[in-house]
XYZ file of C-alpha atoms in Angstrom:
375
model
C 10.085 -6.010 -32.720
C 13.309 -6.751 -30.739
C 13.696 -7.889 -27.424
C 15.486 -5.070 -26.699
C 12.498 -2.241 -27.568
C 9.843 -4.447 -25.764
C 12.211 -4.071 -22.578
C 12.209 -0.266 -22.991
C 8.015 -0.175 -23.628
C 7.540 -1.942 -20.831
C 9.415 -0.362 -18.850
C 7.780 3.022 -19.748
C 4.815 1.094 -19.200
C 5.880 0.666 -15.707
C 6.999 4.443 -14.937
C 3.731 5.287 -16.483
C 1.788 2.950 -13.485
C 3.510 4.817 -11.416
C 1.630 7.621 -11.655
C -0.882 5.729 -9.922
C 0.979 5.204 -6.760
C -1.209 7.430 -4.373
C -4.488 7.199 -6.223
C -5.434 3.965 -7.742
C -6.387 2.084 -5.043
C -8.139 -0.193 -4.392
C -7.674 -0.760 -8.034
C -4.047 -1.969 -9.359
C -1.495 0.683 -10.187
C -1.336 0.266 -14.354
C 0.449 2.001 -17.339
C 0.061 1.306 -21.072
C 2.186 2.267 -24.201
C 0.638 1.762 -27.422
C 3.545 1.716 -30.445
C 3.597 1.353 -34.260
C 6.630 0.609 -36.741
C 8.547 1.618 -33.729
C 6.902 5.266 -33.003
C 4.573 5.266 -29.615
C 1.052 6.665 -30.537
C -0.427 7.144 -27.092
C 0.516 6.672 -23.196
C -1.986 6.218 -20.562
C -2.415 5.066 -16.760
C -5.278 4.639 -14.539
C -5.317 7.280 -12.699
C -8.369 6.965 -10.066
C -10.464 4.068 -9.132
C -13.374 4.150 -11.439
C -11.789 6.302 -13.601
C -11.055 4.685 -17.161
C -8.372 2.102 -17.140
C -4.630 2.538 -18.478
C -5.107 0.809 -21.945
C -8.500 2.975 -22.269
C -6.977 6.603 -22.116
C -3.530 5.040 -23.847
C -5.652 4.163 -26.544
C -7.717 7.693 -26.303
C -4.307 9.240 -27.034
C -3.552 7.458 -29.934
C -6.507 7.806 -31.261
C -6.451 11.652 -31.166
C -3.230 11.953 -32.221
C -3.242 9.574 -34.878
C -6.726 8.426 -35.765
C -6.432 4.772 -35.302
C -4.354 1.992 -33.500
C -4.820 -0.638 -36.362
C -1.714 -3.111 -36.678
C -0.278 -1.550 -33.464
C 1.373 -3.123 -30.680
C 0.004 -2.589 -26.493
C 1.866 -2.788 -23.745
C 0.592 -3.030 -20.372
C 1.843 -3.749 -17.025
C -1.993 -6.176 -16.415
C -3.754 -8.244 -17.923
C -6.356 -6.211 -19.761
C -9.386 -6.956 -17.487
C -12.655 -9.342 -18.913
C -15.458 -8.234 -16.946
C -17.775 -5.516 -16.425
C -17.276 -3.188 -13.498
C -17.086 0.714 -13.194
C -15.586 0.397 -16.440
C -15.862 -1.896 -19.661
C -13.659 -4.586 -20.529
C -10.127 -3.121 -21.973
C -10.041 -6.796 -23.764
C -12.841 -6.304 -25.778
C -11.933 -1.835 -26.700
C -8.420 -3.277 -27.401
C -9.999 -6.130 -29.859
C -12.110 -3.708 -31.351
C -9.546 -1.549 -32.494
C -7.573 -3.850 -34.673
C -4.127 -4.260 -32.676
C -2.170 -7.342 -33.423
C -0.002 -7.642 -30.608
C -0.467 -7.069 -26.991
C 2.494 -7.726 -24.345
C 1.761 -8.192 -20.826
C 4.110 -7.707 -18.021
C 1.318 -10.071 -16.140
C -1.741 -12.010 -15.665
C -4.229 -10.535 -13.344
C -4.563 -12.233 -9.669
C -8.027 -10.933 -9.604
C -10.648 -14.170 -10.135
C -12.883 -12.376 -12.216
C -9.953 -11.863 -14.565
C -6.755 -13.899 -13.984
C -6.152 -15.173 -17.921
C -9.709 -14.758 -19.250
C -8.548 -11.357 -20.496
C -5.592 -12.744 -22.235
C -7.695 -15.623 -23.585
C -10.114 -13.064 -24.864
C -7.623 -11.494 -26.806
C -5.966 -14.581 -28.437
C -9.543 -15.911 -29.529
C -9.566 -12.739 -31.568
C -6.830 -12.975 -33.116
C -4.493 -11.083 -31.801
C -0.995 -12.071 -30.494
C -0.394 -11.885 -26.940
C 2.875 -12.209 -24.516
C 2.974 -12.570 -21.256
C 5.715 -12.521 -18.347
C 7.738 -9.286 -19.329
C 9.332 -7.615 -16.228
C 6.810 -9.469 -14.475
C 9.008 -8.820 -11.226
C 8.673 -5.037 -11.446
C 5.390 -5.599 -12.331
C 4.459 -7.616 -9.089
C 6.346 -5.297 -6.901
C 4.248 -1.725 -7.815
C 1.154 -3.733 -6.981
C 2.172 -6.365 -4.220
C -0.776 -4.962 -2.087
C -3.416 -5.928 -4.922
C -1.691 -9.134 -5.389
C -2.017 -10.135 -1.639
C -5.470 -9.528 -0.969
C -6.380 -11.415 -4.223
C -4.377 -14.341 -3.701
C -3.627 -14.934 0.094
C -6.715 -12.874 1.122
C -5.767 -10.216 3.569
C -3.842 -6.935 2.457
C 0.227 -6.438 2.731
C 1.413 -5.543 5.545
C 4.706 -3.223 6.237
C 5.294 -1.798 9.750
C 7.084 1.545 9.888
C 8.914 2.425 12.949
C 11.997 4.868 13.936
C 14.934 4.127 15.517
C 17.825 5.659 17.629
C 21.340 4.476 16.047
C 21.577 2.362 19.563
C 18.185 0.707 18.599
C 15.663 2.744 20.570
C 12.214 4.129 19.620
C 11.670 6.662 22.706
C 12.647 7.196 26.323
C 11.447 4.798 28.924
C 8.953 7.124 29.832
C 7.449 7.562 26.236
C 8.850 10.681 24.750
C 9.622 10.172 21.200
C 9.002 13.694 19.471
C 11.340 14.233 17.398
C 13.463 11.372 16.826
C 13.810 11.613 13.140
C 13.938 14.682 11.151
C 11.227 16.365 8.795
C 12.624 14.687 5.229
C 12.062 11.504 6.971
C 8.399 12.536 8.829
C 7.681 14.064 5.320
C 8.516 10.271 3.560
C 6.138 8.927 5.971
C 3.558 10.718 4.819
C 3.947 9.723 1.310
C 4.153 6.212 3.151
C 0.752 6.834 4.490
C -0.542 8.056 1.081
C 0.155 4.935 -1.104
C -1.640 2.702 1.998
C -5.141 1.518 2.209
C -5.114 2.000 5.837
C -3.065 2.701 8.538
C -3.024 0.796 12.087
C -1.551 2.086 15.321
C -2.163 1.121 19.405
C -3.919 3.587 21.698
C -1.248 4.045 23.486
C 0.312 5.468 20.708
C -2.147 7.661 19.385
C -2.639 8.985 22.762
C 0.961 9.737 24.080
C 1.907 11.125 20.591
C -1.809 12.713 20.359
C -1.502 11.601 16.337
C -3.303 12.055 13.719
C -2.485 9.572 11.413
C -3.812 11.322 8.103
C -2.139 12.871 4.971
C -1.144 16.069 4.814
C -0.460 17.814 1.543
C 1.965 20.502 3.066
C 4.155 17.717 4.500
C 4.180 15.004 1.209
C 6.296 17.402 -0.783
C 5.061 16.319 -3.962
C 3.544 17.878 -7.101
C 0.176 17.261 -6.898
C -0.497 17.048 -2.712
C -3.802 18.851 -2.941
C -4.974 15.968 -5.085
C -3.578 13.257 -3.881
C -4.815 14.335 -0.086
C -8.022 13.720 -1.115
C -7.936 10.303 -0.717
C -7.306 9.835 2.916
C -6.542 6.149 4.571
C -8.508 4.127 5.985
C -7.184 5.286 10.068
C -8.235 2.117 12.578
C -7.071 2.278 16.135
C -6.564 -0.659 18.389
C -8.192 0.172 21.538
C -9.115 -3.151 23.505
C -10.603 -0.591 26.314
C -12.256 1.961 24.579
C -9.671 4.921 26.039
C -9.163 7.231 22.848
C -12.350 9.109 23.244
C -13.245 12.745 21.971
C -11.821 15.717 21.613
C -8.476 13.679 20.622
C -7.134 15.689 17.751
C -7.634 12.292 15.718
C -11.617 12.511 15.095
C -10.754 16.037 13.704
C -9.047 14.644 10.722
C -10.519 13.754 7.468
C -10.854 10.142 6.206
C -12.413 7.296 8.269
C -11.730 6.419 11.490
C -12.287 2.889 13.046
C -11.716 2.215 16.831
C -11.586 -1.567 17.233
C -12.249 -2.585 20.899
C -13.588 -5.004 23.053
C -14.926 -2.583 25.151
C -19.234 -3.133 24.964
C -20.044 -0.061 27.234
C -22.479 1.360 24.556
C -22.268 5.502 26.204
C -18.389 5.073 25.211
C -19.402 3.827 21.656
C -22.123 6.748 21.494
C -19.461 9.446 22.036
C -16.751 7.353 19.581
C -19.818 7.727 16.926
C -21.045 11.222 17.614
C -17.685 12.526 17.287
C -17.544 11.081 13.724
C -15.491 7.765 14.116
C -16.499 3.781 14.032
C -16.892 0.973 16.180
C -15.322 -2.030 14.997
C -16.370 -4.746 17.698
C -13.822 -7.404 16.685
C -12.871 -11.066 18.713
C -10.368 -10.894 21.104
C -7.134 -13.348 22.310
C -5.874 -13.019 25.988
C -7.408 -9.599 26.023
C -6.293 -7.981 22.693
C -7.645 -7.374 19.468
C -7.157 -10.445 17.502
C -5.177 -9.458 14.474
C -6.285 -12.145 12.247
C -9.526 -10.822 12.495
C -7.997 -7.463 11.974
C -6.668 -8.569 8.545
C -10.333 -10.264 7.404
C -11.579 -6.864 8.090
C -9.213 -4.900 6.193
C -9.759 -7.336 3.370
C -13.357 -6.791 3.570
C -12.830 -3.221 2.704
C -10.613 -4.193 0.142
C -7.341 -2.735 2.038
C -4.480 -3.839 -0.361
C -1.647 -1.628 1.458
C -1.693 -1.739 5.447
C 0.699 0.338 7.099
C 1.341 -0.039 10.756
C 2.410 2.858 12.793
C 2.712 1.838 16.331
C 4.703 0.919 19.247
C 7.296 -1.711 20.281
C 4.037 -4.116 21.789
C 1.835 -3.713 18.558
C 4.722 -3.637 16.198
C 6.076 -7.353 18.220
C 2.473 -8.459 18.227
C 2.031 -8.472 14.036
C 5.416 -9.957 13.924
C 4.498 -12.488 15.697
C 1.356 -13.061 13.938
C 3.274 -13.701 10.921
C 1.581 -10.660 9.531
C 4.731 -8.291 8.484
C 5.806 -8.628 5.026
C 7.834 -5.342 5.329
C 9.805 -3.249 7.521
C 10.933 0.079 7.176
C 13.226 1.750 9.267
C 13.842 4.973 10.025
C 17.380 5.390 11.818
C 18.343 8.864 13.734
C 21.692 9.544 14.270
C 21.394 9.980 17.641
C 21.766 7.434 21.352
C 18.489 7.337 23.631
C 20.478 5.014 25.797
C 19.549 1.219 27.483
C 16.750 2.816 29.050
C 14.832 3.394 25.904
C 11.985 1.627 24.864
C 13.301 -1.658 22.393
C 12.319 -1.369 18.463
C 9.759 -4.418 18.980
C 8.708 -6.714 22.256
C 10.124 -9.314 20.741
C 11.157 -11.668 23.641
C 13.791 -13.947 22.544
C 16.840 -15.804 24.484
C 19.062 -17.505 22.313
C 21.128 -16.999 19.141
C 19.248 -19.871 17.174
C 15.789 -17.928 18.051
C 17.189 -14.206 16.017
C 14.766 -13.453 13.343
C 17.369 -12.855 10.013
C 15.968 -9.894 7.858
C 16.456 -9.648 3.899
C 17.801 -5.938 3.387
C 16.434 -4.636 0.106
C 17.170 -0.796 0.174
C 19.305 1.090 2.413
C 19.075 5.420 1.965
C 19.933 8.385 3.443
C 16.739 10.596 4.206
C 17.724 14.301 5.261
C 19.868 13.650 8.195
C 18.190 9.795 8.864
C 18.373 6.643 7.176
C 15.778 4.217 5.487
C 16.307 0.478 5.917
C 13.823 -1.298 3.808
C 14.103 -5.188 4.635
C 11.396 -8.361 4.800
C 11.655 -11.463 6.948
C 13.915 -13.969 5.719
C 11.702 -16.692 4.955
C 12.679 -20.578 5.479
């Protein structure tokens, strides 16, 4: 088979993982085309964490379409997985159908896999290679890839800017700055995430909620994808959000990390339905290090943080922001206004240089997407 038609499998492979966007985690977003003297027999996708895996229903397809996969080519966007979890090993069902070639955009990060599937596959016979559009490939799963090989979950901070650079009014006010196609591409923001992380300060001047909502993600299957709500922690050093903030009425988990050890104020946190998280602190505030081991301990791969100019400066800072996205209202606040991030700096040689990847117009606002410029 030409380069040329491996190109376009793949990349149907890789529309087909997208499917998985909102659902997968915190399980890698996968497609899989299955193709014979150049016809595809079957298309598949994982679709929900411990659901069966893209090469699985790709090959369930086939097999009802066509009866058997025998002498056919696989394409997938990961390394067929090795070991037994929720699921079987795709290595072994793809072995044991009598394909002779499978093409991987790229080997799996995960330790339990990470070129024991491809090995597996190769020992039986069957031709396997590896590294097509392994950039795409990385990039619809760069949350998995983090937590499995730097051990804490990506990281982009969302945050929404007047065109003169200002979040809200000194005194706080910030509703509405952008307009409801933007609010309505945070949600689907929100969705794809493992968690989301504000301040209290936040979540208490905005009274937010910080959950999904299918009426405002304007996308075909809401309902469904709703269902699987964030992970919604709250830095709150103090212990201030308490009950009947509209936040403990939403559905999903809700963590309230604090340093706060009065144990009535935990009580009513619990009772109302959310969860203590009694982390370390530095110079009073919730170490974010610690923050990040957590999140990796519930096997976060997406974080999204949704907070002010203090929180937003403290994870840069950190070193903890792999992403920004900006949200830009056509509209002046004035030098009063709060600053995008508390990001004290003096001189030229200290700016912090960004790496613009995507710049859009959203309803009336526009979307900077841009990363740190690293050394």
């Amino acid at each position: 088979m030409s380069d040329i038609a491996d190109r376009e499998y793949m990349a149907e492979a890789l529309q087909l993982a997208h499917n998985g966007l909102y659902t997968t985690s915190p399980n890698p977003r996968v497609g899989s085309v299955i193709v014979r003297d150049g016809k595809v027999l079957g298309r598949g996708w994982h679709e929900w964490a411990g659901a069966a895996h893209a090469e699985i229903n790709a090959l369930k397809e086939a097999k009802k379409m066509y009866g058997h996969v025998r002498g056919a080519t696989v394409y997938v966007t990961l390394e067929p997985c090795s070991h037994h979890g929720k699921t079987p090993p795709c290595c072994e069902a793809l072995a044991a159908e009598g394909v002779v070639r499978v093409v991987v955009a790229m080997q799996d990060p995960n330790p339990l896999v990470s070129g024991r599937g491809i090995a597996y596959l190769r020992n039986a016979g069957i031709a396997v290679d590896s590294g097509l559009l392994e950039a795409e490939a990385r990039q619809l799963n760069v949350g998995f890839i983090s937590r499995m090989e730097r051990k804490r979950p990506w990281v982009r901070v969302k945050l929404a800017m007047s065109l003169d650079g200002r979040t809200a009014m000194a005194s706080g006010e910030s509703q509405w700055l952008t307009g409801p196609a933007a609010r309505s591409d945070v949600q689907r923001l929100r969705a794809r995430s493992c968690a989301v992380v504000s301040g209290v300060d936040t979540v208490l001047h905005d009274n937010a909620a910080l959950s999904v909502r299918a009426e405002e993600l304007n996308l075909p299957d809401a309902e469904i994808i709703a269902q699987r709500q964030p992970l919604r922690v709250v830095l709150d050093s103090k212990l201030r959000l308490q009950p009947p903030a509209r936040i403990f009425a939403q559905p999903g988990r809700l963590a309230i990390a604090t340093l706060n050890e009065e144990q009535r104020r935990w009580e009513q946190v619990v009772d109302a339905g959310g969860e203590i998280l009694h982390l370390p602190g530095r110079d009073n505030r919730i170490d974010l290090d610690a923050l990040m081991h957590y999140l990796n301990q519930q096997q976060c791969n997406e974080v999204l943080v949704e907070a002010g100019a203090t929180l937003a400066g403290a994870f840069w800072r950190a070193g903890l922001v792999d992403w920004l996205t900006i949200y830009m209202a056509p509209t002046l606040l004035g030098s009063a206004g709060r600053p995008l991030l508390d990001l004290p700096l003096e001189k030229m040689r200290e700016q912090k240089r960004l790496v613009i990847h995507d710049m859009r117009a959203v309803g009336n606002d526009w979307r900077i997407d841009a990363s740190p410029l690293q050394p």
